[in-house]
Coordinates of N, CA, C and O and ligand atoms in Angstrom, one line a residue:
X1 N 52.4 11.6 71.2 CA 54.1 12.4 71.0 C 54.9 12.8 71.3 O 55.2 13.2 71.9
X2 N 55.8 11.6 71.7 CA 56.6 12.0 72.4 C 56.9 13.6 72.1 O 57.5 13.4 70.5
X3 N 57.7 13.7 72.1 CA 58.4 15.3 72.0 C 60.3 14.9 72.0 O 61.2 13.7 72.3
X4 N 60.8 15.6 70.9 CA 61.7 14.8 70.0 C 63.1 15.7 70.9 O 63.0 16.8 70.8
X5 N 64.0 15.3 71.7 CA 65.2 15.6 72.9 C 66.3 16.1 71.8 O 66.8 15.2 70.0
X6 N 66.9 17.7 72.0 CA 68.0 17.3 71.2 C 68.8 16.6 71.7 O 69.3 16.3 72.8
X7 N 69.4 16.7 71.0 CA 70.8 15.3 70.2 C 72.9 16.7 70.0 O 73.7 15.8 70.3
X8 N 71.8 18.6 69.6 CA 73.0 19.0 70.3 C 73.0 20.2 70.4 O 71.8 20.5 71.0
X9 N 74.0 20.8 70.7 CA 74.0 22.1 71.5 C 74.5 23.4 70.9 O 75.6 23.1 70.1
X10 N 73.9 23.9 70.8 CA 74.3 25.5 69.7 C 73.1 26.6 70.0 O 72.5 26.4 70.9
X11 N 74.1 28.1 69.6 CA 73.7 29.3 70.7 C 72.5 28.9 69.8 O 71.3 29.3 71.6
X12 N 71.2 28.9 68.7 CA 70.1 28.4 69.6 C 68.6 27.4 70.5 O 68.6 28.8 70.7
X13 N 69.7 26.6 70.9 CA 68.7 25.9 70.8 C 69.4 26.2 73.1 O 68.2 26.1 73.7
X14 N 70.8 27.0 72.7 CA 70.6 27.1 74.1 C 69.6 28.4 74.9 O 69.1 28.3 76.1
X15 N 69.0 29.1 73.9 CA 68.3 30.2 73.9 C 67.4 29.7 74.1 O 66.3 30.4 75.6
X16 N 66.5 28.4 73.4 CA 65.7 28.4 73.7 C 65.2 27.7 75.5 O 63.9 28.3 75.6
X17 N 66.0 27.0 75.5 CA 66.1 26.3 76.4 C 66.3 27.5 78.0 O 65.9 28.2 78.4
X18 N 67.0 28.8 77.7 CA 66.9 29.4 78.9 C 65.8 30.2 78.4 O 65.2 30.6 79.9
X19 N 64.9 30.6 77.4 CA 64.0 31.2 78.0 C 63.0 30.2 78.4 O 62.0 31.1 79.0
X20 N 62.9 29.1 78.4 CA 62.3 28.5 78.8 C 62.4 28.0 80.4 O 61.1 28.0 81.1
X21 N 63.3 27.9 80.9 CA 63.8 28.4 82.4 C 63.3 29.4 82.6 O 62.7 29.3 83.4
X22 N 63.7 30.7 82.1 CA 63.1 31.3 82.8 C 61.4 31.7 83.3 O 61.0 32.9 83.5
X23 N 61.2 31.1 81.9 CA 59.6 30.5 81.7 C 58.6 30.5 83.0 O 58.2 30.7 83.6
X24 N 59.5 29.8 83.2 CA 59.1 28.7 84.6 C 59.3 29.5 85.5 O 58.7 29.9 87.2
X25 N 60.8 30.0 85.5 CA 60.9 31.1 87.3 C 59.8 32.1 87.4 O 60.2 32.3 88.9
X26 N 59.4 32.7 86.3 CA 59.0 34.2 86.6 C 57.8 33.7 87.8 O 56.9 33.7 88.0
X27 N 56.9 32.3 87.6 CA 56.4 31.8 87.4 C 56.3 31.3 89.0 O 55.1 31.0 89.8
X28 N 57.4 30.8 89.5 CA 57.6 29.6 90.8 C 57.5 31.2 91.3 O 57.8 31.8 92.2
X29 N 56.5 30.4 92.4 CA 56.8 30.9 93.8 C 57.7 31.7 94.9 O 57.8 32.9 95.5
X30 N 58.9 31.3 94.6 CA 59.6 31.0 95.6 C 60.8 31.4 94.8 O 61.8 32.5 96.0
X31 N 60.9 31.5 94.0 CA 62.8 31.8 93.2 C 62.1 33.1 92.5 O 62.9 34.0 91.8
X32 N 61.2 32.5 91.6 CA 60.2 34.2 90.4 C 61.0 35.9 91.1 O 60.8 36.7 90.7
X33 N 60.1 36.2 92.7 CA 60.8 37.1 92.6 C 60.5 37.7 93.0 O 61.3 39.1 92.9
X34 N 62.7 37.6 93.3 CA 63.5 38.1 93.2 C 63.8 38.3 91.2 O 64.3 39.4 90.7
X35 N 63.9 37.0 90.2 CA 63.7 38.2 88.8 C 62.8 39.6 88.8 O 62.6 40.6 88.3
X36 N 61.2 39.1 89.0 CA 60.3 40.0 88.7 C 60.4 41.1 89.8 O 59.9 42.6 88.5
X37 N 60.8 41.3 90.9 CA 61.4 42.8 91.7 C 62.0 43.6 90.4 O 62.7 44.5 90.6
X38 N 63.2 42.2 89.8 CA 63.5 43.3 89.3 C 63.8 43.3 87.1 O 63.7 44.6 86.5
X39 N 63.2 42.4 87.3 CA 62.5 42.7 85.4 C 61.4 42.9 85.2 O 61.2 43.8 84.4
X40 N 60.3 42.7 86.1 CA 59.0 42.9 85.7 C 58.8 41.2 85.0 O 59.4 40.6 84.7
X41 N 57.7 41.7 85.0 CA 56.7 40.0 84.8 C 56.3 39.7 83.7 O 56.1 39.0 83.0
X42 N 57.1 40.6 82.0 CA 57.2 40.3 80.5 C 58.1 40.4 79.8 O 58.6 40.2 80.2
X43 N 57.9 38.9 80.7 CA 59.1 37.8 79.9 C 59.2 38.4 78.0 O 61.1 37.9 77.0
X44 N 58.1 38.6 77.4 CA 58.3 39.5 76.0 C 58.7 40.4 76.0 O 58.8 41.5 74.7
X45 N 58.5 41.2 76.9 CA 59.5 42.6 77.2 C 60.8 42.9 76.7 O 61.3 41.6 76.7
X46 N 61.0 43.9 76.6 CA 62.7 44.4 76.2 C 63.5 43.8 77.5 O 65.0 43.0 77.3
X47 N 63.7 44.4 78.7 CA 63.9 44.3 79.5 C 64.6 43.2 79.8 O 65.4 42.3 80.4
X48 N 63.2 41.7 79.8 CA 64.1 40.9 79.8 C 64.2 39.6 79.4 O 65.3 39.5 78.6
X49 N 64.7 40.5 77.5 CA 64.5 39.9 76.7 C 66.2 40.0 76.1 O 67.2 39.2 76.0
X50 N 66.4 40.8 77.3 CA 68.7 41.4 77.4 C 68.7 40.3 78.2 O 70.0 40.0 78.1
X51 N 68.2 40.6 79.5 CA 68.5 39.6 80.8 C 68.6 37.8 79.3 O 69.2 37.3 80.0
X52 N 67.5 37.7 79.2 CA 67.4 36.6 78.5 C 68.8 35.6 77.7 O 68.8 34.2 77.0
X53 N 69.4 36.8 76.3 CA 70.1 37.2 75.1 C 71.8 36.5 76.0 O 72.3 36.1 76.2
X54 N 71.6 37.4 77.3 CA 72.9 37.3 78.4 C 72.9 36.1 79.3 O 74.3 35.3 78.8
X55 N 71.3 36.1 79.3 CA 72.3 34.1 79.9 C 72.1 33.1 78.3 O 73.3 32.5 79.0
X56 N 72.1 33.5 77.9 CA 72.8 32.6 77.2 C 74.1 32.2 75.8 O 74.0 31.4 76.1
X57 N 74.5 33.3 76.6 CA 76.1 33.6 76.0 C 76.1 33.4 77.1 O 77.9 32.6 77.5
X58 N 75.5 33.2 78.4 CA 76.9 33.3 79.9 C 76.6 31.4 79.2 O 77.1 31.3 79.4
X59 N 75.1 30.6 79.1 CA 76.3 29.6 79.4 C 76.0 28.6 77.9 O 77.3 27.8 78.1
X60 N 76.3 29.7 76.6 CA 77.0 29.4 75.3 C 78.6 29.3 75.6 O 79.3 29.0 75.5
X61 N 78.9 30.1 76.4 CA 80.1 30.7 76.7 C 81.0 29.4 77.7 O 81.4 28.6 77.7
X62 N 80.8 28.9 79.1 CA 80.4 27.5 79.9 C 80.0 26.0 79.2 O 80.3 25.0 79.0
X63 N 79.4 26.2 77.9 CA 78.9 25.0 76.9 C 79.9 24.7 75.7 O 80.1 23.8 75.2
X64 N 80.0 26.1 75.1 CA 80.8 25.7 73.3 C 82.5 27.1 74.0 O 82.6 26.3 72.6
X65 N 82.1 27.6 74.9 CA 83.6 28.3 74.9 C 82.6 29.2 74.1 O 84.1 29.8 73.5
X66 N 82.0 29.5 73.7 CA 82.0 30.8 72.5 C 82.0 32.2 74.1 O 81.8 32.0 74.8
X67 N 82.3 33.5 73.1 CA 82.8 33.8 74.1 C 82.3 35.3 74.2 O 82.9 37.3 74.3
X68 N 80.8 35.7 74.6 CA 79.7 36.6 73.4 C 79.8 36.8 75.2 O 78.4 38.6 75.2
X69 N 79.9 36.6 76.5 CA 79.2 37.0 77.9 C 80.9 37.4 78.9 O 81.4 36.4 78.2
X70 N 80.5 39.1 79.1 CA 82.1 39.5 79.1 C 81.6 39.6 81.1 O 81.6 40.9 81.2
X71 N 80.1 39.8 81.8 CA 80.4 40.0 82.6 C 80.9 39.0 83.9 O 81.1 38.7 83.7
X72 N 80.2 39.5 85.3 CA 79.9 39.0 86.2 C 79.5 38.2 87.0 O 78.3 38.6 87.7
X73 N 79.3 36.8 86.8 CA 78.6 35.8 86.8 C 77.8 35.6 88.8 O 76.7 36.1 88.8
X74 N 78.9 35.8 90.0 CA 78.6 36.2 91.0 C 78.1 37.1 91.5 O 77.6 37.2 92.5
X75 N 78.6 38.5 91.0 CA 78.5 39.9 92.0 C 76.6 40.0 91.9 O 77.0 40.2 93.2
X76 N 76.1 40.2 90.7 CA 75.0 40.3 91.5 C 73.9 39.6 92.3 O 72.9 39.5 93.8
X77 N 74.3 39.0 92.6 CA 73.6 37.7 93.5 C 73.9 37.8 95.3 O 73.3 37.5 95.8
X78 N 75.0 39.2 95.4 CA 75.6 39.4 96.6 C 74.6 40.7 97.0 O 74.2 40.0 98.2
X79 N 73.9 40.9 96.6 CA 72.0 42.1 96.9 C 70.9 41.2 96.2 O 70.4 42.0 95.5
X80 N 71.3 40.4 96.7 CA 69.5 39.4 97.0 C 68.9 39.8 98.2 O 69.4 38.0 98.9
X81 N 68.9 40.1 99.2 CA 68.1 39.7 100.4 C 67.0 38.7 100.7 O 66.2 38.7 99.3
X82 N 67.1 38.0 101.4 CA 65.9 36.7 101.8 C 67.2 35.4 100.5 O 65.5 34.4 100.4
X83 N 67.5 36.1 100.3 CA 68.5 34.2 98.9 C 68.5 33.3 99.8 O 69.6 33.9 100.9
X84 N 68.1 31.8 99.5 CA 68.4 31.2 100.3 C 68.9 29.3 100.0 O 69.1 29.8 99.0
X85 N 69.6 28.7 101.0 CA 69.5 27.4 99.9 C 67.9 26.9 99.8 O 68.2 26.6 98.1
X86 N 67.5 26.8 100.4 CA 66.1 26.3 99.4 C 65.6 27.4 98.2 O 65.2 26.3 97.4
X87 N 66.5 28.4 97.8 CA 65.9 29.6 96.6 C 67.1 28.4 95.9 O 65.8 28.4 94.0
X88 N 68.1 28.1 96.1 CA 69.3 27.6 95.3 C 68.9 26.3 94.4 O 68.5 26.0 93.5
X89 N 67.9 25.6 95.7 CA 67.4 24.3 95.6 C 66.2 24.3 94.1 O 66.2 23.5 93.4
X90 N 65.1 25.1 94.8 CA 64.5 25.3 93.6 C 65.2 25.7 92.3 O 64.1 25.4 91.4
X91 N 65.1 26.9 92.1 CA 66.1 27.1 91.6 C 66.7 26.2 90.4 O 66.8 26.0 88.5
X92 N 68.0 24.9 91.0 CA 68.7 24.1 90.2 C 67.3 23.1 89.9 O 67.2 21.9 88.5
X93 N 66.1 22.8 91.1 CA 65.1 21.7 90.3 C 64.6 22.1 89.0 O 64.2 21.3 88.1
X94 N 64.5 23.0 88.8 CA 63.4 23.5 87.7 C 64.7 24.3 86.1 O 64.3 23.7 85.3
X95 N 65.6 23.9 86.9 CA 66.3 23.9 86.0 C 67.2 22.7 84.9 O 66.9 21.8 84.2
X96 N 66.9 22.0 86.3 CA 67.2 20.6 85.4 C 66.0 19.6 84.8 O 66.1 19.4 84.3
X97 N 65.5 20.2 85.4 CA 63.6 19.9 84.6 C 63.7 20.0 83.1 O 62.9 19.7 81.7
X98 N 64.3 21.5 82.7 CA 64.1 22.0 82.5 C 65.1 21.8 80.7 O 64.8 21.1 79.8
X99 N 65.8 21.2 81.4 CA 67.3 20.5 80.5 C 67.4 18.6 80.3 O 66.6 19.0 79.5
X100 N 66.2 18.7 81.3 CA 65.9 16.9 81.1 C 64.2 17.5 79.8 O 64.1 16.1 78.9
X101 N 64.0 18.1 80.1 CA 62.4 18.4 78.7 C 63.3 19.1 77.2 O 62.6 18.6 75.7
X102 N 64.3 19.4 76.8 CA 65.5 20.1 76.0 C 66.4 18.9 75.1 O 66.6 19.1 73.6
X103 N 66.8 18.2 76.0 CA 68.0 17.7 76.0 C 68.1 16.4 75.6 O 67.8 15.8 77.1
X104 N 68.9 16.4 75.3 CA 68.7 13.6 75.7 C 69.6 14.1 76.7 O 70.9 14.6 77.2
X105 N 69.3 13.1 77.2 CA 70.0 12.9 79.0 C 71.7 12.5 78.5 O 72.3 13.3 80.1
X106 N 72.9 12.5 77.6 CA 74.2 11.9 77.8 C 74.7 13.9 77.1 O 75.8 14.7 78.4
X107 N 73.5 14.9 76.9 CA 74.4 16.0 76.3 C 73.7 17.5 78.5 O 74.4 17.8 78.8
X108 N 72.0 16.6 78.8 CA 71.6 17.6 79.7 C 72.5 16.7 80.5 O 72.7 18.0 81.7
X109 N 73.8 15.9 81.2 CA 74.2 15.8 82.8 C 75.6 16.6 82.4 O 75.3 16.9 83.5
X110 N 75.5 17.4 81.4 CA 77.1 18.0 81.1 C 76.2 19.3 82.1 O 77.2 20.3 83.0
X111 N 75.1 19.6 81.1 CA 74.8 21.6 81.3 C 73.8 20.8 83.3 O 73.9 22.1 83.9
X112 N 73.1 20.1 83.5 CA 73.4 19.8 85.4 C 74.6 19.7 85.8 O 74.6 20.3 86.7
X113 N 75.4 19.1 86.0 CA 76.7 19.3 87.1 C 77.5 20.7 86.7 O 77.7 21.1 87.3
X114 N 76.8 21.3 85.9 CA 77.8 22.8 85.5 C 76.4 23.8 86.4 O 77.4 24.6 87.0
X115 N 75.0 23.9 86.1 CA 74.4 24.6 86.9 C 75.4 24.1 88.7 O 75.1 24.8 89.7
X116 N 74.6 22.6 89.0 CA 75.5 22.0 90.7 C 76.7 23.1 91.0 O 76.4 23.0 91.9
X117 N 78.0 22.7 90.4 CA 78.6 23.4 90.0 C 78.9 24.7 90.6 O 79.5 25.5 91.7
X118 N 77.9 25.6 90.1 CA 78.3 26.6 90.3 C 77.4 27.2 91.0 O 77.4 28.1 92.6
X119 N 76.0 26.0 90.8 CA 75.2 26.8 92.6 C 76.3 26.3 93.2 O 76.1 27.2 94.8
X120 N 76.8 25.9 93.0 CA 77.9 24.9 94.7 C 78.9 26.3 94.9 O 78.4 27.3 96.7
X121 N 79.6 26.9 94.0 CA 80.5 28.0 94.5 C 79.6 29.4 94.8 O 80.4 30.1 96.5
X122 N 78.2 29.7 94.5 CA 77.9 30.7 94.5 C 78.1 30.5 96.6 O 78.0 31.5 96.6
X123 N 77.2 29.8 96.5 CA 76.5 29.0 98.2 C 77.3 29.2 98.6 O 77.4 30.2 99.7
X124 N 78.8 28.6 98.9 CA 79.8 28.9 99.0 C 80.0 30.0 99.6 O 79.7 30.9 100.2
X125 N 79.9 31.0 98.9 CA 80.9 31.9 98.3 C 79.6 33.5 99.1 O 79.9 34.5 100.1
X126 N 78.5 33.0 99.0 CA 77.1 33.6 99.9 C 76.7 33.2 101.3 O 76.2 33.7 102.1
X127 N 77.7 32.2 101.5 CA 77.1 32.1 103.3 C 75.3 30.5 103.5 O 75.9 31.0 104.4
X128 N 75.8 30.1 102.3 CA 74.8 30.0 102.3 C 75.2 28.0 102.5 O 75.6 27.5 102.1
Ligands
HEM201 C1 67.9 31.3 93.5 C2 69.2 31.1 93.0 C3 69.3 32.5 91.8 C4 68.5 32.8 92.2 C5 67.9 33.8 93.1 C6 69.4 33.9 90.7 C7 68.6 36.0 90.8 C8 69.2 36.2 89.4 C9 68.8 37.6 89.6 C10 68.5 38.6 90.0 C11 70.3 38.1 88.0 C12 70.1 39.7 88.1 C13 70.2 40.4 88.8 C14 70.8 41.7 87.8 O1 70.9 42.1 86.8 O2 69.6 42.4 88.6 C15 70.6 37.4 88.6 C16 72.0 37.3 87.8 C17 72.3 36.4 87.2 N1 72.8 34.3 88.0 FE1 71.7 34.8 89.0 N2 70.2 33.7 90.4 C18 70.8 32.2 91.2 C19 70.8 31.5 91.2 C20 71.7 31.2 89.4 C21 72.8 29.9 88.9 C22 72.9 28.6 89.7 C23 73.6 30.5 88.1 C24 74.3 30.2 87.4 C25 74.0 28.4 87.3 C26 73.0 32.1 87.3 C27 73.2 32.8 87.1 C28 73.8 34.5 87.0 C29 74.3 35.3 85.2 C30 75.4 34.5 84.9 C31 73.3 36.4 86.0 C32 74.3 37.1 84.9 C33 75.5 38.1 85.5 C34 75.3 39.0 84.7 O3 76.5 39.0 84.5 O4 74.8 39.8 85.0 N3 72.0 32.9 88.5 N4 70.1 36.1 88.9

């Protein structure tokens, strides 16, 4: 049976998308180690839970204009030895793949455009 795709964006579905995305990320040999080095491999644990909530707040800010995110999204990426354009490409591949599993194309397109734009800015600032 085909999976029903979401036609709306709300905090609950954004959280599900974020959790699904990082579930893929930690298993990925290229991107995973950047995260598991910091947060460990237990995505159900407390440390990860905090990060997943933070990221859902971030995406809810971008997509819904909600204001629960008060961080500096770019800052931690300056302190990541080994980060590369290839890693960003893979991050984007997994993010887009997740978006396609969750949302109808019309909504997915907004998430993808936002992720491409932020990744482009990050890479520019990182000199990648
Ligand atoms: C290869 C690509 C990327 C890698 C390896 C990566 C890795 C990480 C890691 C390890 C953290 C946690 C840092 C810490 O708290 O110590 C983080 C935080 C974060 N990342 Fe990325 N990231 C990547 C790309 C992106 C992109 C494209 C976006 C946005 C579209 C993004 C958004 C964020 C945000 C919002 C945070 C939280 C910052 C905060 O408020 O603490 N990242 N990233």
